[in-house]
Short mmCIF file of N, CA and C in Angstrom, two decimals:
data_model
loop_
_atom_site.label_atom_id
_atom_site.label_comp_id
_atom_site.label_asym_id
_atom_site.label_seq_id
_atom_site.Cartn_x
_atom_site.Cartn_y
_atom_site.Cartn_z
N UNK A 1 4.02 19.62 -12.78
CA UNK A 1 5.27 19.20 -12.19
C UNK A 1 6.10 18.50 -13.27
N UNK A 2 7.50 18.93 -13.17
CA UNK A 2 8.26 17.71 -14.62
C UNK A 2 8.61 16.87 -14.05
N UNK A 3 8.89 16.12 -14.89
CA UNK A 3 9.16 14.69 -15.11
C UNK A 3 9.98 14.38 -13.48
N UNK A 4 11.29 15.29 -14.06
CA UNK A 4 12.16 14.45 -12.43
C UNK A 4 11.36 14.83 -11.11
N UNK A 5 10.89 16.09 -11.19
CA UNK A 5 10.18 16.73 -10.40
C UNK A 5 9.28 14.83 -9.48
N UNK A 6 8.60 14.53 -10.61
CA UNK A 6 7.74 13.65 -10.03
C UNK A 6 8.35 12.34 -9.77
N UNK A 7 9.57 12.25 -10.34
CA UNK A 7 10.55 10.81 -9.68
C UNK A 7 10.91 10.92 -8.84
N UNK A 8 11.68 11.98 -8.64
CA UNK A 8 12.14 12.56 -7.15
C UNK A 8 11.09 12.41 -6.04
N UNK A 9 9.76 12.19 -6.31
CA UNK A 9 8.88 12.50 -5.23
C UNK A 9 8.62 11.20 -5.15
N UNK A 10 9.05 10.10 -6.37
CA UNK A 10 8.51 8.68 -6.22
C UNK A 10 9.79 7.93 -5.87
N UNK A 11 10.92 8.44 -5.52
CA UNK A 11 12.27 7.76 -5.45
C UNK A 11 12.46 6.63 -4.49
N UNK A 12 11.87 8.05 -3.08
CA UNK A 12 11.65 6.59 -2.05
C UNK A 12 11.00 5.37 -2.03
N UNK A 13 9.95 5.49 -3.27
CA UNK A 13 9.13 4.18 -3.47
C UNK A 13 10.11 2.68 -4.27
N UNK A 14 11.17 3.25 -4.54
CA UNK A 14 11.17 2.28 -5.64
C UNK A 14 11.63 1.18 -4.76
N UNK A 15 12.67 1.09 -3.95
CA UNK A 15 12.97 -0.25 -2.92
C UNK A 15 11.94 -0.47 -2.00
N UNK A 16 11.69 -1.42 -1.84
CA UNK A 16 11.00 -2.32 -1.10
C UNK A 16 11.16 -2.16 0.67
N UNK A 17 10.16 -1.57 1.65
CA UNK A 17 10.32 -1.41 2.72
C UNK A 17 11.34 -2.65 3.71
N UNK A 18 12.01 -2.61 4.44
CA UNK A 18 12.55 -3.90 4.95
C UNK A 18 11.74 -4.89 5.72
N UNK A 19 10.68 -4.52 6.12
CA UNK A 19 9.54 -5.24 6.94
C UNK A 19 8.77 -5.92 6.29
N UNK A 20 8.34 -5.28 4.57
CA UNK A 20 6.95 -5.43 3.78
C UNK A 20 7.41 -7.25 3.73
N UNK A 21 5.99 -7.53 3.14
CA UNK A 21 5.54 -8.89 2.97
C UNK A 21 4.57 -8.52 1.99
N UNK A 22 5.00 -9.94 0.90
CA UNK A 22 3.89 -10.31 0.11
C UNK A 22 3.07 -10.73 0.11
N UNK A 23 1.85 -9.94 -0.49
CA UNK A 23 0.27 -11.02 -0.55
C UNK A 23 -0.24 -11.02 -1.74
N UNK A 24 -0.15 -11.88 -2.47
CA UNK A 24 -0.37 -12.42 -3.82
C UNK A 24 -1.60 -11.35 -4.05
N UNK A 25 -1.80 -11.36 -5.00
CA UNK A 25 -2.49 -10.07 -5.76
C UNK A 25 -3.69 -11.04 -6.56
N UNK A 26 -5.21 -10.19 -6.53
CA UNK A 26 -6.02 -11.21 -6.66
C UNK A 26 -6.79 -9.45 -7.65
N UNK A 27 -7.64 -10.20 -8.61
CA UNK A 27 -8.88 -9.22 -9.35
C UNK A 27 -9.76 -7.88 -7.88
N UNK A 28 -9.73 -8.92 -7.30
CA UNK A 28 -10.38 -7.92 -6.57
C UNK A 28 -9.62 -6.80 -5.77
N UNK A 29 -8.39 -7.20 -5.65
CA UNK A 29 -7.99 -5.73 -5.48
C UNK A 29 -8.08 -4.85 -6.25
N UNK A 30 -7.94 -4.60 -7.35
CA UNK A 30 -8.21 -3.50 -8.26
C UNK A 30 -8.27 -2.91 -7.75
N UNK A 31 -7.89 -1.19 -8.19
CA UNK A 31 -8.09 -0.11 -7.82
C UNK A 31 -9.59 0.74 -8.23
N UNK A 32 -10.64 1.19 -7.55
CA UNK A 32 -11.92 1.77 -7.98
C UNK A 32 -11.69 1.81 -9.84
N UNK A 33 -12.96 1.90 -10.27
CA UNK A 33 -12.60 2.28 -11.75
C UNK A 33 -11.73 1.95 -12.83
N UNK A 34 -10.90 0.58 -12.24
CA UNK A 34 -9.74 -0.27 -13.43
C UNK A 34 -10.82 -1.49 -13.00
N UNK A 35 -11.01 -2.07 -14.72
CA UNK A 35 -11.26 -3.04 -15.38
C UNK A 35 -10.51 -4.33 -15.66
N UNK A 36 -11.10 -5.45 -15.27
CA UNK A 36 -10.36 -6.46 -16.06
C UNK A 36 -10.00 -6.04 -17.66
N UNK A 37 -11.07 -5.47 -18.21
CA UNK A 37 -10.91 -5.26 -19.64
C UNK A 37 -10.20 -4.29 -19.94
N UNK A 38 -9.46 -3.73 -19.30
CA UNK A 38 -8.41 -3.09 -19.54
C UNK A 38 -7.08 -3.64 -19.07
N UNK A 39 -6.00 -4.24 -19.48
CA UNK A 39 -4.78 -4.53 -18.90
C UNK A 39 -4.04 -3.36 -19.35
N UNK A 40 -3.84 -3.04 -20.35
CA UNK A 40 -2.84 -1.96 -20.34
C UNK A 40 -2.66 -0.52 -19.62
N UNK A 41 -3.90 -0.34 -19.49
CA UNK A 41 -4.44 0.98 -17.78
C UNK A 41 -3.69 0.11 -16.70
N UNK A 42 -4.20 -1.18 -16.33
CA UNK A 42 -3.66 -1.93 -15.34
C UNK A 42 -2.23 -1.95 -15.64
N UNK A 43 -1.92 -2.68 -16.26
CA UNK A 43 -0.48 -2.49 -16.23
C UNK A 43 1.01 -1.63 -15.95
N UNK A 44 0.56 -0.24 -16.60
CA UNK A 44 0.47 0.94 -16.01
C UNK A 44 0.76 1.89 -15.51
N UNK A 45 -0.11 1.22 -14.50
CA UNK A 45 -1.04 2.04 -12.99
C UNK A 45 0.41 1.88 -11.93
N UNK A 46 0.27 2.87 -11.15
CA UNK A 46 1.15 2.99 -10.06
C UNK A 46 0.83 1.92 -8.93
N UNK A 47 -0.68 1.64 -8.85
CA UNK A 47 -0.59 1.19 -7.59
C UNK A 47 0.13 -0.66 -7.94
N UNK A 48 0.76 -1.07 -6.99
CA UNK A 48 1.14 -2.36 -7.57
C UNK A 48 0.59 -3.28 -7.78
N UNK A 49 -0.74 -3.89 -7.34
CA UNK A 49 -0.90 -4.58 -7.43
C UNK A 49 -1.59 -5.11 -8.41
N UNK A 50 -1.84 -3.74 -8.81
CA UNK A 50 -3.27 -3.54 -9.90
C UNK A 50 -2.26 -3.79 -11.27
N UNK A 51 -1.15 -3.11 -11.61
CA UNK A 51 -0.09 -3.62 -12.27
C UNK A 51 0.20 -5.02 -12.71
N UNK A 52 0.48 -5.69 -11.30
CA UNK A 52 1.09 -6.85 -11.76
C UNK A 52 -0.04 -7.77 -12.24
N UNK A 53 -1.63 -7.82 -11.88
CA UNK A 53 -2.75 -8.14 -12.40
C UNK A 53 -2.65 -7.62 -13.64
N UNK A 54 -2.51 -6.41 -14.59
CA UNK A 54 -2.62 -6.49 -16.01
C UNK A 54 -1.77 -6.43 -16.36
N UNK A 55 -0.56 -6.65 -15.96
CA UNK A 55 0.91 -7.06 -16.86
C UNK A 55 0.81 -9.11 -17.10
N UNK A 56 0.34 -8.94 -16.16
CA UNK A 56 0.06 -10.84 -16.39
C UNK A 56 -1.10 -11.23 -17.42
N UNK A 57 -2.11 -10.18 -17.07
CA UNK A 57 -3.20 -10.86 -18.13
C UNK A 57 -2.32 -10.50 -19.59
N UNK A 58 -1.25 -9.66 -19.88
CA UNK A 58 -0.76 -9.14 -21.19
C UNK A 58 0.05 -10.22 -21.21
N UNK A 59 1.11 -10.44 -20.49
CA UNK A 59 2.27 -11.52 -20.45
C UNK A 59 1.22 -12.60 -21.06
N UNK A 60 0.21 -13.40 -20.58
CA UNK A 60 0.14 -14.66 -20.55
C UNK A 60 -1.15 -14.64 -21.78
N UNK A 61 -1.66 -13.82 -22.41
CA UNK A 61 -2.37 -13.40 -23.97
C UNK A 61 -1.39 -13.81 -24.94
N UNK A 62 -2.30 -14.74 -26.30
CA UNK A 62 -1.68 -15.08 -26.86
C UNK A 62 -1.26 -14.41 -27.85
N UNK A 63 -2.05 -13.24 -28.21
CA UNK A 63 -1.76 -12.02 -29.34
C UNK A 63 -1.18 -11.24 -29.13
N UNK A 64 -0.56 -10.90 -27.76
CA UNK A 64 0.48 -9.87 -27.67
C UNK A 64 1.60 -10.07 -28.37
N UNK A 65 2.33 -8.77 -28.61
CA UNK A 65 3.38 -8.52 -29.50
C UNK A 65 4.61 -9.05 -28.41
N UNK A 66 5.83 -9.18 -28.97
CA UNK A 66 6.69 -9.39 -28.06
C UNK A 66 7.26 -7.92 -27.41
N UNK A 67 7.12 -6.76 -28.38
CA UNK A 67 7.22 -5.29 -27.20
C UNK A 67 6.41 -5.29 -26.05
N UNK A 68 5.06 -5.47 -26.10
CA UNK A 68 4.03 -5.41 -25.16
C UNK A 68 4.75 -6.63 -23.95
N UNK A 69 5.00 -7.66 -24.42
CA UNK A 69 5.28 -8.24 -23.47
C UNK A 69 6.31 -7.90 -23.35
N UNK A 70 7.65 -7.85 -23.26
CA UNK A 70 8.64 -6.70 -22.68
C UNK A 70 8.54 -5.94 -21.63
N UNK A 71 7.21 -5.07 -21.94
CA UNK A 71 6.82 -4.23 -21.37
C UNK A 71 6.27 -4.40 -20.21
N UNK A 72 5.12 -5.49 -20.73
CA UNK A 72 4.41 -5.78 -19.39
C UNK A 72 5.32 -7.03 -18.24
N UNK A 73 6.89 -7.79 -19.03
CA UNK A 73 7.00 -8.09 -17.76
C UNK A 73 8.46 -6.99 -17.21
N UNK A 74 8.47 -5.63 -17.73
CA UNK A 74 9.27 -4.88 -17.28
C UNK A 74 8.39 -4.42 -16.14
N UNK A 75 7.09 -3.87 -15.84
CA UNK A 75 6.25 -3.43 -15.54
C UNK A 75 6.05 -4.28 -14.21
N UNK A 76 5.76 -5.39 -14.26
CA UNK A 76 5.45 -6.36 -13.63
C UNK A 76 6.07 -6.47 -12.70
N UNK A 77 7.72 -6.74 -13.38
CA UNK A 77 8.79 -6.74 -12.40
C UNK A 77 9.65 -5.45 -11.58
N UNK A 78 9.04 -4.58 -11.56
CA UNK A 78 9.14 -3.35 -11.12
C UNK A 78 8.07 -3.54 -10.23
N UNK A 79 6.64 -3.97 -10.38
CA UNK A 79 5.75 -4.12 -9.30
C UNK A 79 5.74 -5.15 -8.01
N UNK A 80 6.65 -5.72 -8.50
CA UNK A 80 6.97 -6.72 -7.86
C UNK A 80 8.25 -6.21 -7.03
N UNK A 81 9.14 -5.86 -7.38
CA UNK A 81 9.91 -4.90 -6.28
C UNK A 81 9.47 -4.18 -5.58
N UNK A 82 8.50 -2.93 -6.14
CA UNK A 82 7.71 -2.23 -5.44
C UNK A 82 7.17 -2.86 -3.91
N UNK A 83 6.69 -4.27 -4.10
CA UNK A 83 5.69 -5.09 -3.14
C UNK A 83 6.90 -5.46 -2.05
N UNK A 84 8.15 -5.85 -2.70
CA UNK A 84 8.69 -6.92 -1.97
C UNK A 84 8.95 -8.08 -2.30
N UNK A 85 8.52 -8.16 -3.43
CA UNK A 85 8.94 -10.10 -3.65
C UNK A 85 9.85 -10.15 -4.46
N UNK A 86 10.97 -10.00 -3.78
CA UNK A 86 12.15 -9.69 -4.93
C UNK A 86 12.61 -11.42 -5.95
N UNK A 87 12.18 -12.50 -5.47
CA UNK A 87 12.28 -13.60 -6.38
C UNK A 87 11.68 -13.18 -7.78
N UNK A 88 10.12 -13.13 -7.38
CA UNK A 88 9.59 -12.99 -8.82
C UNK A 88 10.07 -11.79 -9.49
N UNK A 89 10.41 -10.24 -8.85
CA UNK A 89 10.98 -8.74 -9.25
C UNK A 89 11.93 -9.54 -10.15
N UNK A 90 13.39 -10.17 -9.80
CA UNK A 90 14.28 -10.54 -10.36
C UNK A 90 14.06 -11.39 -11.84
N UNK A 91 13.36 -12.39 -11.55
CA UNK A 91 12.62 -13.35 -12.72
C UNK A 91 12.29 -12.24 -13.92
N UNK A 92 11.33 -11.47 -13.30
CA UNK A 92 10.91 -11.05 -14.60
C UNK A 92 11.84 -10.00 -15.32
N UNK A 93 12.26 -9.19 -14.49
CA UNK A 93 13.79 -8.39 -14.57
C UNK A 93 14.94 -8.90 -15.26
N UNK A 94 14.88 -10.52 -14.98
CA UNK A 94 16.28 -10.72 -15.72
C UNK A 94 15.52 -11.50 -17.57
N UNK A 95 14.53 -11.87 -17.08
CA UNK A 95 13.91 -12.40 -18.54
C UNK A 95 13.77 -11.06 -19.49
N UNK A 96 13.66 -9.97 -19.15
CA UNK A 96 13.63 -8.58 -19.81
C UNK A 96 15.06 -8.56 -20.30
N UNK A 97 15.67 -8.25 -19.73
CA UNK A 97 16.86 -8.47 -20.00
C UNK A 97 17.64 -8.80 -21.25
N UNK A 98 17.54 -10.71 -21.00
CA UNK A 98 17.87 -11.46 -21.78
C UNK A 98 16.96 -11.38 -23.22
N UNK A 99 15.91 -11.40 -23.40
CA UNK A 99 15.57 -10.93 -24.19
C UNK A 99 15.91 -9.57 -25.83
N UNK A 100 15.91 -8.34 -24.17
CA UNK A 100 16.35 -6.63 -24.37
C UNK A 100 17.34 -6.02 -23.85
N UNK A 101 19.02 -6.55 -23.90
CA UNK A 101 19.58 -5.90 -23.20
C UNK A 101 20.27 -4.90 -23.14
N UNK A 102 19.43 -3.89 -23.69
CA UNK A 102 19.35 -2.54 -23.71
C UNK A 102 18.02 -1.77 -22.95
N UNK A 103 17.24 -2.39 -22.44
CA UNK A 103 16.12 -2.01 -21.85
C UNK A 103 16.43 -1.34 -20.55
N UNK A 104 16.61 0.06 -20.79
CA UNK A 104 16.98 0.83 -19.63
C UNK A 104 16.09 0.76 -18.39
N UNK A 105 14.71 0.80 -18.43
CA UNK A 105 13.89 0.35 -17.52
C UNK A 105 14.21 -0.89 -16.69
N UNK A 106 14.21 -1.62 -17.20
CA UNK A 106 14.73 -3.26 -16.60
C UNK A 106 15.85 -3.01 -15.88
N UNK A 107 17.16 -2.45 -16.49
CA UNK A 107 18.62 -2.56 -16.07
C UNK A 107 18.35 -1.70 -14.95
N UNK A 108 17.59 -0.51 -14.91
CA UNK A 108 17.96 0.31 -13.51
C UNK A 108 16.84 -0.42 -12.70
N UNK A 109 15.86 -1.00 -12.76
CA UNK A 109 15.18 -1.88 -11.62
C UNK A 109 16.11 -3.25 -11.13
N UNK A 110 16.70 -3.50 -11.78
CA UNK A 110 17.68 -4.61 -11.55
C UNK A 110 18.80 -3.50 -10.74
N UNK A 111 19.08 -2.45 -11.33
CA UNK A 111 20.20 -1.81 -9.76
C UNK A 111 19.70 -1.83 -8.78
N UNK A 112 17.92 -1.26 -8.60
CA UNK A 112 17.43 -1.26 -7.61
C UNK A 112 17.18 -2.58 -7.07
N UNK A 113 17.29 -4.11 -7.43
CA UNK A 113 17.07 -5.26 -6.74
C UNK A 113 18.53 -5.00 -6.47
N UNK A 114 19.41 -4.71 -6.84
CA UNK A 114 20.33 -5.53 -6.08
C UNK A 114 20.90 -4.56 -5.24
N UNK A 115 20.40 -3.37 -5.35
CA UNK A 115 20.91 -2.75 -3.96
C UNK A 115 20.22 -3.09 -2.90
N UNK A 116 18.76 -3.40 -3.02
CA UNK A 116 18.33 -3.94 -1.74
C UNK A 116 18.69 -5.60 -1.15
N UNK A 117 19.60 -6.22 -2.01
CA UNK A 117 20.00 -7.13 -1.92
C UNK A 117 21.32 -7.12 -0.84
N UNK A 118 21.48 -5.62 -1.16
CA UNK A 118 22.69 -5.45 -0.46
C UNK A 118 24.33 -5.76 -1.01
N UNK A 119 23.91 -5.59 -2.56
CA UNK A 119 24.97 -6.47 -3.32
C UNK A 119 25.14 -5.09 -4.74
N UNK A 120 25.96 -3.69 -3.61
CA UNK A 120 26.12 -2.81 -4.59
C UNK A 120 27.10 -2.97 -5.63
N UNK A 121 27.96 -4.26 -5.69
CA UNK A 121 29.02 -4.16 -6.83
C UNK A 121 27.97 -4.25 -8.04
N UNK A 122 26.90 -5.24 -8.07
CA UNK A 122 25.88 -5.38 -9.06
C UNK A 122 25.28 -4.43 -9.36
N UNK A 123 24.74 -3.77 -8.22
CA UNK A 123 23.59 -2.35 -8.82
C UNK A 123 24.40 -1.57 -9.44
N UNK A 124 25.79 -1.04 -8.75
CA UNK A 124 26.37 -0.04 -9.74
C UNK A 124 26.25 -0.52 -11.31
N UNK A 125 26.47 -1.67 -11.30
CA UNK A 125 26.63 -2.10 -12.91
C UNK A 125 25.89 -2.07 -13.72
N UNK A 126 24.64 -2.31 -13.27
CA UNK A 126 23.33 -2.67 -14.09
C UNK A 126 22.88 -0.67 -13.80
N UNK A 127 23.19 -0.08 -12.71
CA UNK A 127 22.92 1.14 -13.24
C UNK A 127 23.73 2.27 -14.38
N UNK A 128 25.53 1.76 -14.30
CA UNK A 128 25.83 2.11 -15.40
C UNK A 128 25.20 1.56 -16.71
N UNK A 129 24.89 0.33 -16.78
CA UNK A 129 24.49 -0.43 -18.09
C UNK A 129 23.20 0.62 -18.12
N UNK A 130 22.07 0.82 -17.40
CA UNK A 130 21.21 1.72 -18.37
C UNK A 130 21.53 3.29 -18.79
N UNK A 131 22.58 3.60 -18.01
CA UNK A 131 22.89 5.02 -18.78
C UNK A 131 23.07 4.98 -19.88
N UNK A 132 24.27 3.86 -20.31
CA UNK A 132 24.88 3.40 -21.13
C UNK A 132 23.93 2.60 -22.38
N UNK A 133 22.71 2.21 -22.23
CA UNK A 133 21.45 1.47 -22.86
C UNK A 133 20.91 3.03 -23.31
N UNK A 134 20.53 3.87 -22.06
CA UNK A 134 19.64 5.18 -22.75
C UNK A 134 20.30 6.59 -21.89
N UNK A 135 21.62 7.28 -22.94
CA UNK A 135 21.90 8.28 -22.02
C UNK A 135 20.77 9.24 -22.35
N UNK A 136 20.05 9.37 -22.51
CA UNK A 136 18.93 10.40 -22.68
C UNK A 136 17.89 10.43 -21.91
N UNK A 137 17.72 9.47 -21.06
CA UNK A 137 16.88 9.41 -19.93
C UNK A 137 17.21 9.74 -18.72
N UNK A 138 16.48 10.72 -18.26
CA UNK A 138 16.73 11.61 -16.95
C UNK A 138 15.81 10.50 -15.87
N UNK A 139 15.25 10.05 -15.84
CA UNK A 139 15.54 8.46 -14.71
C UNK A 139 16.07 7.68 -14.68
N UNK A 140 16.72 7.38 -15.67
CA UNK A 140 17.99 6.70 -15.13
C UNK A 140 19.00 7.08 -14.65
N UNK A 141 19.37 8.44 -14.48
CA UNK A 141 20.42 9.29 -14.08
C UNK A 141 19.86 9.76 -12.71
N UNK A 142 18.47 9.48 -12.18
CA UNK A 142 17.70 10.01 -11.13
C UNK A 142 18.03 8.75 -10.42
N UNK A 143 17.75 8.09 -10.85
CA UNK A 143 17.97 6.26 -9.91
C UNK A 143 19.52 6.02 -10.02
N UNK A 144 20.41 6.45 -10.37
CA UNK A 144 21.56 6.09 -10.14
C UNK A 144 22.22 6.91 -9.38
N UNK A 145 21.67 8.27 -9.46
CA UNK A 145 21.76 9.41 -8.38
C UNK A 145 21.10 8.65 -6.91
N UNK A 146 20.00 8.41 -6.74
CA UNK A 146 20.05 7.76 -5.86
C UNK A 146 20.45 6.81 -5.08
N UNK A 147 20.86 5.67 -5.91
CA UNK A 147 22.14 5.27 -5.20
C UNK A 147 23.08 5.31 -4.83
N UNK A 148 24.09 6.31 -5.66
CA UNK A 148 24.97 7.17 -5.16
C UNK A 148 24.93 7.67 -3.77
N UNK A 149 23.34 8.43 -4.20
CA UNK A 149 23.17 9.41 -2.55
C UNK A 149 23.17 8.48 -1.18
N UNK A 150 22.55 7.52 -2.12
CA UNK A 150 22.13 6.68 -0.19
C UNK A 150 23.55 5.56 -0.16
N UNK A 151 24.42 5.63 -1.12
CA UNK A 151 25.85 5.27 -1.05
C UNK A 151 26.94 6.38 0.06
N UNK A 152 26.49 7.54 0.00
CA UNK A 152 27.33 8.41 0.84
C UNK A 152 28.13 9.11 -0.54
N UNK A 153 28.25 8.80 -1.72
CA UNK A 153 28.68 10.19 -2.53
C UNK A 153 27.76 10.93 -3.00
N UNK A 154 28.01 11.63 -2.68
CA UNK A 154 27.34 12.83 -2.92
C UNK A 154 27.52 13.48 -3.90
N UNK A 155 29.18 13.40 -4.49
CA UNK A 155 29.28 14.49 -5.88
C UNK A 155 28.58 13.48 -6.84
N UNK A 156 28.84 12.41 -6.84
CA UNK A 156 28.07 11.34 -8.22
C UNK A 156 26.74 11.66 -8.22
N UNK A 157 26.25 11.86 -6.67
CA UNK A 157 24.97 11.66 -6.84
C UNK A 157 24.69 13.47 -7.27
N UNK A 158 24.86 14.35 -6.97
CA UNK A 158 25.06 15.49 -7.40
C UNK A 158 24.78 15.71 -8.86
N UNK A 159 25.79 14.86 -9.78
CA UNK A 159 26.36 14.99 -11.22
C UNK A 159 25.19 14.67 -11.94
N UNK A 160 24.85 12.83 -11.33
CA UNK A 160 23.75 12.48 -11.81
C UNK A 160 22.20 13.59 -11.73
N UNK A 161 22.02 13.75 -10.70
CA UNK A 161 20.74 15.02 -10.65
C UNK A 161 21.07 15.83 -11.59
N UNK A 162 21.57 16.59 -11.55
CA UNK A 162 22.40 17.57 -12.52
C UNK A 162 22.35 17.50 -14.14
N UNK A 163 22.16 16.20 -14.46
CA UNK A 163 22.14 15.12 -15.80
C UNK A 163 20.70 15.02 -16.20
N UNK A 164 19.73 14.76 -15.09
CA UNK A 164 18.56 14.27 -14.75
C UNK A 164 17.95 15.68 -15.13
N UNK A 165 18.21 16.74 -14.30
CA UNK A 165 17.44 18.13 -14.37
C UNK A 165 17.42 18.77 -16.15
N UNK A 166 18.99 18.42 -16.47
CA UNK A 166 19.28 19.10 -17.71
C UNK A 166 18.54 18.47 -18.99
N UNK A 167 18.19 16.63 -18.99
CA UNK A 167 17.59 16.31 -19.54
C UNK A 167 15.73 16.21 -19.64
N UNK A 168 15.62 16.61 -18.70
CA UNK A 168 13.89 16.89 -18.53
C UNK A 168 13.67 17.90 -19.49
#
């Protein structure tokens, strides 16, 4: 399956259900077969929780590089949207940021906090800012298509797919 192929199938995941609730994330959730001794598998990993467990053990290591950490609290804070806890999602989202603010990952999870915030003058922005950070990435043109779509335009969201397909 390509690339958009498999965003498209993960699109609906990326906002946060309106009901969900957080439950702090502990070692023992792990997913079968992920290791403490692995954070960067953890980190990762799709499932969230297992994520935000090895993006933290990376974040809070004293030998990590400052990319890795970037990474792991881009990661983090994407898992953290994923869950629902949009305080900490945002925290680590905007510390990415400030840091990288060109970090297309960060900027379009930050559209996605603030559309579920309900505060689309922001998401549009932070989703132009990652086109504009990485026009070469066909998820960021997939996630801004999606907001578009669930905005009610349809040709943007159209254009964007269109952008998304051609760059895969």
């Amino acid at each position: 399956m390509s690339k958009v192929g498999r965003l498209l199938m993960c699109a609906g995941l990326m906002l946060p259900s309106p009901g969900s609730r957080t439950i702090e994330p502990h070692e023992r959730d792990l997913q079968p077969g992920v290791t403490k001794s692995d954070p960067y598998t953890q980190c990762n990993n799709s499932d969230a929780v297992t994520a935000i467990i090895g993006c933290t053990i990376i974040i809070e290591a004293r030998a990590t590089t400052p990319k890795n950490r970037i990474m792991a609290f881009t990661n983090r804070g994407i898992a953290y949207l994923n869950r629902g806890d949009s305080d900490r999602a945002f925290a680590d989202l905007d510390r990415v940021v400030m840091l990288d603010p060109k970090n297309s990952a960060a900027l379009t999870a930050l559209g996605n906090y603030y559309h579920a915030q309900n505060d689309d003058t922001h998401a549009i922005q932070e989703f132009n800012s990652a086109v504009t950070a990485n026009p070469r990435d066909a998820s960021v043109f997939l996630q801004r298509g999606n907001f578009y779509l669930l905005n009610g335009d349809s040709n943007e969201a159209m254009a964007d797919f269109d952008k998304a397909v051609a760059l895969d």
